[in-house]
CSV table of C-alpha atoms and ligand atoms in Angstrom, one decimal:
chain,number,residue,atom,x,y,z
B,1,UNK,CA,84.3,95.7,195.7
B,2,UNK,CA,81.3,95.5,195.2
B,3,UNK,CA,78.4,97.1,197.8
B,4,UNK,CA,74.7,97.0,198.4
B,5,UNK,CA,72.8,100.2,200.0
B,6,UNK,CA,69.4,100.1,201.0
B,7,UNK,CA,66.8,101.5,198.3
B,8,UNK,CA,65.2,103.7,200.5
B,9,UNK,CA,68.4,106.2,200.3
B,10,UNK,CA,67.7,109.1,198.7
B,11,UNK,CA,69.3,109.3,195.3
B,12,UNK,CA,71.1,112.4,195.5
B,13,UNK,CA,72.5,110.8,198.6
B,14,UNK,CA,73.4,107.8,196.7
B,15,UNK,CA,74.8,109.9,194.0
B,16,UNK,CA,77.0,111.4,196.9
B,17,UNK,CA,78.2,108.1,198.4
B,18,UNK,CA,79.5,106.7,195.1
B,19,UNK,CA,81.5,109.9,194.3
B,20,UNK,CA,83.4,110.0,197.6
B,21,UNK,CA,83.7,106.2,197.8
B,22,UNK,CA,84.8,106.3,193.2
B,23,UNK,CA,82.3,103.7,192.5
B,24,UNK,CA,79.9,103.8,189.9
B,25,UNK,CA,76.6,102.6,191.0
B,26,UNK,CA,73.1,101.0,189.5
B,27,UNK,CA,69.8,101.1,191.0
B,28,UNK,CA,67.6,97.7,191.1
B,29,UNK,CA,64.2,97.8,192.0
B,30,UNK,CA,65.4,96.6,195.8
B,31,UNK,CA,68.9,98.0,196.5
B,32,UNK,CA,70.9,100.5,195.0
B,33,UNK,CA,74.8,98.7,194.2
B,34,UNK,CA,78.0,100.2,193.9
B,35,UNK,CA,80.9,99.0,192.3
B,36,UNK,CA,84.4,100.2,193.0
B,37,UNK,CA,87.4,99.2,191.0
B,38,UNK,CA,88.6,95.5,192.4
B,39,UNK,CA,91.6,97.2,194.2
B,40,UNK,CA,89.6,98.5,197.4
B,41,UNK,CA,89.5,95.5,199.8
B,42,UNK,CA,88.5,97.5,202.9
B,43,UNK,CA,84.6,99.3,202.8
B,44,UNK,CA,85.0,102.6,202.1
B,45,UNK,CA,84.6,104.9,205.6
B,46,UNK,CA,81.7,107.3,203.9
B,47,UNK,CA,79.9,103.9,203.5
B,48,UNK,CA,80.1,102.2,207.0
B,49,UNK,CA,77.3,102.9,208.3
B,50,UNK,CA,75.0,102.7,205.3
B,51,UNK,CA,76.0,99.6,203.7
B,52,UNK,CA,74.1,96.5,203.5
B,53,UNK,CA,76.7,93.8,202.3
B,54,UNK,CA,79.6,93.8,200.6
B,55,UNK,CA,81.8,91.5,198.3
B,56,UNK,CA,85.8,91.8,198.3
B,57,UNK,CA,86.6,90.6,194.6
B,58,UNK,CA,89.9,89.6,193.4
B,59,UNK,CA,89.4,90.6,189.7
B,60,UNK,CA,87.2,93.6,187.7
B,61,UNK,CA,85.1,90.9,186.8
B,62,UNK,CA,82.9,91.7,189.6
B,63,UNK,CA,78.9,92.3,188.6
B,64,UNK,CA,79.6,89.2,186.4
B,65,UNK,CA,81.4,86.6,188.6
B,66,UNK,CA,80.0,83.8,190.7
B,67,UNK,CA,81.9,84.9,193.5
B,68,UNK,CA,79.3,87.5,194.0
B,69,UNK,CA,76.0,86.3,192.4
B,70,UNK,CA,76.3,82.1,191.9
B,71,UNK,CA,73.7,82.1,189.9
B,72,UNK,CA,73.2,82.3,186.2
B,73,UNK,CA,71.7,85.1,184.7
B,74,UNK,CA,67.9,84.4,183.4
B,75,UNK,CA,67.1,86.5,180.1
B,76,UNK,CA,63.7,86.2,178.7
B,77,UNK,CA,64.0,86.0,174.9
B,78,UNK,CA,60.3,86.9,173.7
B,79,UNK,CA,58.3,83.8,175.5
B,80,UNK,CA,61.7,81.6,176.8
B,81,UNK,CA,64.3,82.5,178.6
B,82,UNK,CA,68.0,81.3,179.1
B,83,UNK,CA,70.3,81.0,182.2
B,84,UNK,CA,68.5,81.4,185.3
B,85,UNK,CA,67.3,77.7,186.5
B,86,UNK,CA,66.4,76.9,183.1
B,87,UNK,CA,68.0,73.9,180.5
B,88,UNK,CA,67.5,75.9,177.4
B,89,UNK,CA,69.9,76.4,174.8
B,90,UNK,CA,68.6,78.5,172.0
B,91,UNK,CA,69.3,78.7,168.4
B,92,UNK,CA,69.9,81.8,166.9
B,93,UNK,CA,70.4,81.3,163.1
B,94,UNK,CA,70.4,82.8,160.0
B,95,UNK,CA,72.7,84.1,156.9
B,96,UNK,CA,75.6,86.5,157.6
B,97,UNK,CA,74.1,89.6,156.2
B,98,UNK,CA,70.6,90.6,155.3
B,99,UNK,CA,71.1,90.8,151.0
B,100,UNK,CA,67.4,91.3,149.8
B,101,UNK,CA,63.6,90.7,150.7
B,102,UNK,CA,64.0,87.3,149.2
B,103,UNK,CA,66.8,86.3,150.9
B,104,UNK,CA,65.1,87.0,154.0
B,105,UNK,CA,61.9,85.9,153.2
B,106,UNK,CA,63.7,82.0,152.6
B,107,UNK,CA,65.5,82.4,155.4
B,108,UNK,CA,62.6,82.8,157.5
B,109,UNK,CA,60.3,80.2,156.3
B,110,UNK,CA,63.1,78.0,157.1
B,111,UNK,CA,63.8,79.1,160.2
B,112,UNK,CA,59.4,79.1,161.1
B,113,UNK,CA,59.5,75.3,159.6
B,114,UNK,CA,62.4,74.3,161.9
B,115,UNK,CA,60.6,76.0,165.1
B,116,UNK,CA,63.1,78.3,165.5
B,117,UNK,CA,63.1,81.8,167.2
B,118,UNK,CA,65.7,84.2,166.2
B,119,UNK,CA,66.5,85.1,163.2
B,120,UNK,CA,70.1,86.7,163.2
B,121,UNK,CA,71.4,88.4,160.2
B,122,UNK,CA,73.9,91.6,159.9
B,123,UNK,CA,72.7,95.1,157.9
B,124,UNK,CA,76.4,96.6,159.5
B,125,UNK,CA,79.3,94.4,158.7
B,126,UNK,CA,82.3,94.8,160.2
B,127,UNK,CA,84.6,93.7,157.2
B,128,UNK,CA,88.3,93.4,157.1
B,129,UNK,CA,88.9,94.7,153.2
B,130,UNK,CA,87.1,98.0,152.7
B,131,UNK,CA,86.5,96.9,149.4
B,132,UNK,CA,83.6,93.9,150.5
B,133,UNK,CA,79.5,94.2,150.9
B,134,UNK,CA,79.3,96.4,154.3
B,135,UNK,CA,75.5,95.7,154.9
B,136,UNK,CA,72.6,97.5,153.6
B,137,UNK,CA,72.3,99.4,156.7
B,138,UNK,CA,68.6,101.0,158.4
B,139,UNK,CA,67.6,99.6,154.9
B,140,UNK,CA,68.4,95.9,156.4
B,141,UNK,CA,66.8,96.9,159.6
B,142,UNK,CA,63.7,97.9,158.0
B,143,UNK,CA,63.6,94.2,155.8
B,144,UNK,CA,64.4,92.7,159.4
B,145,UNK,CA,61.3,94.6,160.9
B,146,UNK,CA,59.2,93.3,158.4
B,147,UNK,CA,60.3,89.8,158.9
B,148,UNK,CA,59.6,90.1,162.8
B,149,UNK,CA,56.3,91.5,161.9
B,150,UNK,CA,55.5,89.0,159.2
B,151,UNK,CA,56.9,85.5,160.6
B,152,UNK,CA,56.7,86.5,164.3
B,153,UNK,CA,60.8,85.9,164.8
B,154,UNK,CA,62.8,87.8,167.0
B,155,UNK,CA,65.4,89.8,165.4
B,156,UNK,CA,69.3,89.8,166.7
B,157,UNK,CA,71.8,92.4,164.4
B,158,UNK,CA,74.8,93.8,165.4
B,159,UNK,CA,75.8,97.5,166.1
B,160,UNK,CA,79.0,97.8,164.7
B,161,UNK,CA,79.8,101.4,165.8
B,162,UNK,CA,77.8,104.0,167.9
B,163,UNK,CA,76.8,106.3,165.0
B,164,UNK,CA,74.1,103.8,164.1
B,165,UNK,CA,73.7,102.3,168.0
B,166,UNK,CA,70.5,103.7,168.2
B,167,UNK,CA,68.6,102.9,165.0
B,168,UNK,CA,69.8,98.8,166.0
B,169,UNK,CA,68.7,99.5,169.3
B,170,UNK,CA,65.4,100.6,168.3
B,171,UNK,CA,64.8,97.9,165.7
B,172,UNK,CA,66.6,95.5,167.7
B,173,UNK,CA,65.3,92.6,170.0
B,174,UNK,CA,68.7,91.5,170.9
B,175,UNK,CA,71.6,93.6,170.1
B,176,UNK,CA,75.1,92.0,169.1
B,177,UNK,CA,78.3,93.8,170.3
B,178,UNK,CA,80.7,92.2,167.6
B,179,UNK,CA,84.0,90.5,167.9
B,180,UNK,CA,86.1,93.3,166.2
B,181,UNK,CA,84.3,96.0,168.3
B,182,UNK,CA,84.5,93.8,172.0
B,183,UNK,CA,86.7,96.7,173.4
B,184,UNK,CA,84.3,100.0,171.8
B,185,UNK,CA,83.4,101.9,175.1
B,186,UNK,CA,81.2,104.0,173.1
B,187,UNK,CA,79.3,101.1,172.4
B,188,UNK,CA,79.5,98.9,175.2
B,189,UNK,CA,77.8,102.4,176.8
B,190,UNK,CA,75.3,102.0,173.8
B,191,UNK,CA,74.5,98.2,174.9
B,192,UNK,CA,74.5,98.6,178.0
B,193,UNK,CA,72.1,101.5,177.9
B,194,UNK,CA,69.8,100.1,175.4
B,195,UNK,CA,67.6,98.0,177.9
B,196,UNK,CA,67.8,95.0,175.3
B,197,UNK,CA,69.4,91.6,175.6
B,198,UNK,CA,73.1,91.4,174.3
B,199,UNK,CA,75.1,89.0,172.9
B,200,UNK,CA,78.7,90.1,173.7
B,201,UNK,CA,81.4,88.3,170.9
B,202,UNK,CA,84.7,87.7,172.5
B,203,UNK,CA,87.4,89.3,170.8
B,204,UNK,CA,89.5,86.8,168.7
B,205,UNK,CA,92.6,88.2,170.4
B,206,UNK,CA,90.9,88.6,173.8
B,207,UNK,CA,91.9,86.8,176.8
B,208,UNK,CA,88.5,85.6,178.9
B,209,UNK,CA,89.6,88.2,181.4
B,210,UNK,CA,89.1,91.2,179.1
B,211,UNK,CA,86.5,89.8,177.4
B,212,UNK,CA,84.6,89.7,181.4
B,213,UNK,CA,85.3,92.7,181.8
B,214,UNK,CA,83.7,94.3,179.0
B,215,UNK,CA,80.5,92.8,180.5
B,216,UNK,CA,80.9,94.5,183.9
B,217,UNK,CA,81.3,97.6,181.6
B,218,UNK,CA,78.0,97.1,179.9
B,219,UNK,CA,76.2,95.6,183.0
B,220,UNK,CA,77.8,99.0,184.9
B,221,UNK,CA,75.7,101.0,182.7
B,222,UNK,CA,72.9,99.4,184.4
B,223,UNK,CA,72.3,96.4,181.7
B,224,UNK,CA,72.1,92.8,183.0
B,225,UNK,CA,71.1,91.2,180.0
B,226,UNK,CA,74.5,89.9,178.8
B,227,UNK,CA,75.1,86.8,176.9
B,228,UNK,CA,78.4,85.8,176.5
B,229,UNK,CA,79.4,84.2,172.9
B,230,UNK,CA,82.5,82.6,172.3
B,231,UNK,CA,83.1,82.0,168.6
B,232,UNK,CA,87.0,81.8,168.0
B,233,UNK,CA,90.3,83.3,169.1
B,234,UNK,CA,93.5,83.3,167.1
B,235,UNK,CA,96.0,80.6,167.1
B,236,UNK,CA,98.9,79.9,165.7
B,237,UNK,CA,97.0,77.4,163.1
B,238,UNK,CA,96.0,79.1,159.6
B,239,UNK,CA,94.0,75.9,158.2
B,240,UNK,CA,90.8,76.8,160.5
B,241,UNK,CA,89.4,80.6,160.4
B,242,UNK,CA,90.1,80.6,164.5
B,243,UNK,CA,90.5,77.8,167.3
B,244,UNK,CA,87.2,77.3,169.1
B,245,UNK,CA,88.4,78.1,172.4
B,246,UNK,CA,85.7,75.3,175.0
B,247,UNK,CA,88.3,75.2,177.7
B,248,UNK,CA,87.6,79.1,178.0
B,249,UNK,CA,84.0,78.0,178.2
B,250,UNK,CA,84.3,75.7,180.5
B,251,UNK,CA,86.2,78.5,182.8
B,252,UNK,CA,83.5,81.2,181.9
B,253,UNK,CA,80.7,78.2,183.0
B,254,UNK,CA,82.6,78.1,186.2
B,255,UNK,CA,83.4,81.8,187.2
B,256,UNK,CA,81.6,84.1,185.1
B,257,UNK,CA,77.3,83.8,186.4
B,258,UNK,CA,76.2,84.8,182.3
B,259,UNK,CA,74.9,82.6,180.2
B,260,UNK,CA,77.3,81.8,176.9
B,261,UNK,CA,76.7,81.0,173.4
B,262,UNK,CA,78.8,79.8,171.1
B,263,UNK,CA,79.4,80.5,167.7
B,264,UNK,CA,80.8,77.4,165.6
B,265,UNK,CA,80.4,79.3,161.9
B,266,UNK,CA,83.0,82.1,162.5
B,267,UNK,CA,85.4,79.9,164.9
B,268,UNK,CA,85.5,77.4,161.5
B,269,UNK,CA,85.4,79.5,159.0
B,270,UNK,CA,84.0,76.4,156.4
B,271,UNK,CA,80.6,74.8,156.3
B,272,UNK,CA,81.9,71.3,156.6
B,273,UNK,CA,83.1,71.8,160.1
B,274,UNK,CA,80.4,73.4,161.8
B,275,UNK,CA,77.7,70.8,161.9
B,276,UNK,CA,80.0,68.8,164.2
B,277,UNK,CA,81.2,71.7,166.3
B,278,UNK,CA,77.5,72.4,166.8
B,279,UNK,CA,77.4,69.0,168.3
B,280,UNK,CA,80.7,69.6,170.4
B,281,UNK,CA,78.8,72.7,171.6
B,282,UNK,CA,75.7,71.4,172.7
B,283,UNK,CA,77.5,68.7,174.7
B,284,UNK,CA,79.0,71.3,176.7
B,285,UNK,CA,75.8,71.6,177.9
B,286,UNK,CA,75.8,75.9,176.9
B,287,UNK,CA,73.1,78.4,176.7
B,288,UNK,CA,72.8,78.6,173.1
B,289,UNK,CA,74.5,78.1,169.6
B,290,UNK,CA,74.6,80.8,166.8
B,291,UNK,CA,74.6,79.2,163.6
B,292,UNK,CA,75.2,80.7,160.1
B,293,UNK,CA,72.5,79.5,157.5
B,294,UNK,CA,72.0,81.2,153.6
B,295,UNK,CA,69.4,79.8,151.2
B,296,UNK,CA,71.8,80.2,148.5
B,297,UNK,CA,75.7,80.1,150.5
B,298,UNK,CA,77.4,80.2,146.9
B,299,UNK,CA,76.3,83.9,146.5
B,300,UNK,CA,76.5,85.1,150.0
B,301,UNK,CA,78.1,88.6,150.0
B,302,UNK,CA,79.6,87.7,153.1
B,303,UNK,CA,81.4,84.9,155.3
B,304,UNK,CA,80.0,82.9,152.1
B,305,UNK,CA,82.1,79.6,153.0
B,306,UNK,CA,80.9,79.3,156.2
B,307,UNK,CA,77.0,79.5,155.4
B,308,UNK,CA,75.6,76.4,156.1
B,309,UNK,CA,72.5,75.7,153.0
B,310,UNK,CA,69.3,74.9,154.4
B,311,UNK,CA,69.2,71.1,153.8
B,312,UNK,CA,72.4,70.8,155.6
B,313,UNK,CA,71.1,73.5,158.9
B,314,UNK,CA,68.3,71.1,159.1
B,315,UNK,CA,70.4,67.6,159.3
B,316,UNK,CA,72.3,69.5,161.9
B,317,UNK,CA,70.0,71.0,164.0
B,318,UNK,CA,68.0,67.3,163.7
B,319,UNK,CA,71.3,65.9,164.9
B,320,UNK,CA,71.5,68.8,168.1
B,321,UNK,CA,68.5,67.0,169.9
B,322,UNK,CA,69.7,63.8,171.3
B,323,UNK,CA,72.7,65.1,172.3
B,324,UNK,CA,71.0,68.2,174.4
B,325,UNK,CA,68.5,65.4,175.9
B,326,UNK,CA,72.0,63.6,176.8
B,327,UNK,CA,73.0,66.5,178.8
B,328,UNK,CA,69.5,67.3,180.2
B,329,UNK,CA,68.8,70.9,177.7
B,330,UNK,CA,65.9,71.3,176.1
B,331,UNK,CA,66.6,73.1,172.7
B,332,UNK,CA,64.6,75.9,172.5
C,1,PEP,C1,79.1,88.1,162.5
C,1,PEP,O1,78.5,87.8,163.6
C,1,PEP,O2,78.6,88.0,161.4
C,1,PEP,C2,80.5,88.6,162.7
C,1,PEP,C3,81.0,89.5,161.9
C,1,PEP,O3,81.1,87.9,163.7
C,1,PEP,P1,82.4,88.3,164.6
C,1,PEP,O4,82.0,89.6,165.2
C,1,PEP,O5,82.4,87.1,165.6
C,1,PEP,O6,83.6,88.3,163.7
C,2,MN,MN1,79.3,86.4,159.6
């Protein structure tokens, strides 16, 4: 359940009032709002005569579910914004891992001569041989730094654990929760303390239901800046790196009020694939695509057949625009 209480409460009182009623509870800047596990259907006594509204929710997807905010979350990403009544869909782009000053440097003149806004690009890798590239670490969020400060993009990375949560948070415009670590509390705390947008990755063996939830965790901690990102579950089918799951996004466009990228690179897994995934993608009509791009793919230290090479990012993302204006988004 869900509950609103007026914002003139005193906060120790508030503080009091979730305890006895064992909700947690976030402060906006015109209500306080508790949340109690889905369970409670009936408004707690200690809150009857204090409460403003309340929602009865059938699932823990509560903070995040139509069913008690219809509309979609707006995020302003530097000087545009997704969700809210917008048509945007953004592109976030860029090679798997930062690798060098060079690397980046390409990357980002590419990126500036496409018009594009985020560079995204990995200095923790969450690998599954211990014996592969792991990222260069605060080394790669320094190079990123100087590439935000240089070509005036907006930096997404991922925190791949919460011993380094806050050095991404701090060098971080938008901070990636990863697919492998969709279920870390520590982190989802991390994210959803950090005050920064964040792209949440679905688990590849996450049902849309968990994956939900671990945005009420991280909007819970008193973060509303969640952006969903589908890129891939597991399937039975070993040909593909993951099956591209669009009827889950056409349930999360439905039921779930954040806005949701997807990500066609991992879900394929090769380069030849994701150009026309990106296309499928846009003509869901979503909030954004993440897309992965190296100047040199070949020696990419990770996810290097996936890369797309920067001739072939720019044929596709030439190809993305009449089919946004054929679902009325504006690529952004
Ligand atoms: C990545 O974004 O580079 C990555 C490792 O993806 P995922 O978490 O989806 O596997
Ligand atoms: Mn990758």
């Amino acid at each position: 359940m869900i509950i609103h209480l007026p914002i003139d409460l005193d906060i120790e009182q508030v503080r009091a009032l979730a305890e006895d009623a064992s909700a947690l509870w976030v402060r906006k800047h015109d209500k306080y709002v508790l949340i109690t596990h889905s369970s409670v259907k009936e408004l707690p006594p200690v809150l009857q005569d204090v409460a403003q509204a309340h929602w009865v929710l059938s699932t823990d997807m509560q903070l995040s579910s139509r069913a008690y905010d219809s509309h979609t979350h707006r995020i302003t990403i530097g000087d545009t914004y997704i969700g809210g009544d917008c048509k945007n869909q953004l592109m976030i782009a860029g090679p798997c891992a930062v690798e060098s000053r060079e690397q980046l440097e390409q990357s980002c003149q590419m990126l500036k001569q496409q018009g594009i806004r985020v560079l995204r690009a990995g200095c923790y890798k969450p690998r599954t041989s211990p014996y592969t590239f792991r990222g260069l670490g605060e080394d790669g969020l320094k190079l990123l730094a100087e590439m935000r400060d240089k070509y005036g993009l907006l930096i997404a990375t991922e925190m791949r654990d919460a011993t380094h949560a806050d050095k991404v948070v701090e060098y971080a415009d938008i901070v990636q929760v990863g697919a492998k670590s969709m279920y870390d509390h520590g982190l989802l705390t991390a994210a959803g303390q950090s005050g920064k947008p964040v792209i949440l990755k679905r688990g590849f063996g996450s049902t849309l239901q968990e994956l939900v939830n671990c945005a009420d965790f991280i909007m819970s901690c008193g973060n509303d800046q969640v952006i969903l990102c589908e890129r891939g579950i597991r399937s039975f089918e070993t040909n593909t790196r993951f099956t591209m799951d669009l009827c889950g996004v056409a349930w999360l466009k439905e039921h779930c009020n954040l806005p949701i990228i997807l990500d066609p690179s991992h879900a394929m897994g090769c380069a030849y694939g994701v150009g026309d995934l990106a296309r499928a993608c846009t003509a869901m009509g979503v909030d954004g695509l993440l897309i992965e791009t190296h100047p040199n793919p070949a020696i990419a230290k990770s996810d290097a057949p996936q890369q797309l090479d920067h001739q072939q990012f720019a044929e596709m993302y030439a190809s993305l625009k009449t089919i946004a204006q054929a679902v009325d988004k504006n690529l952004v």
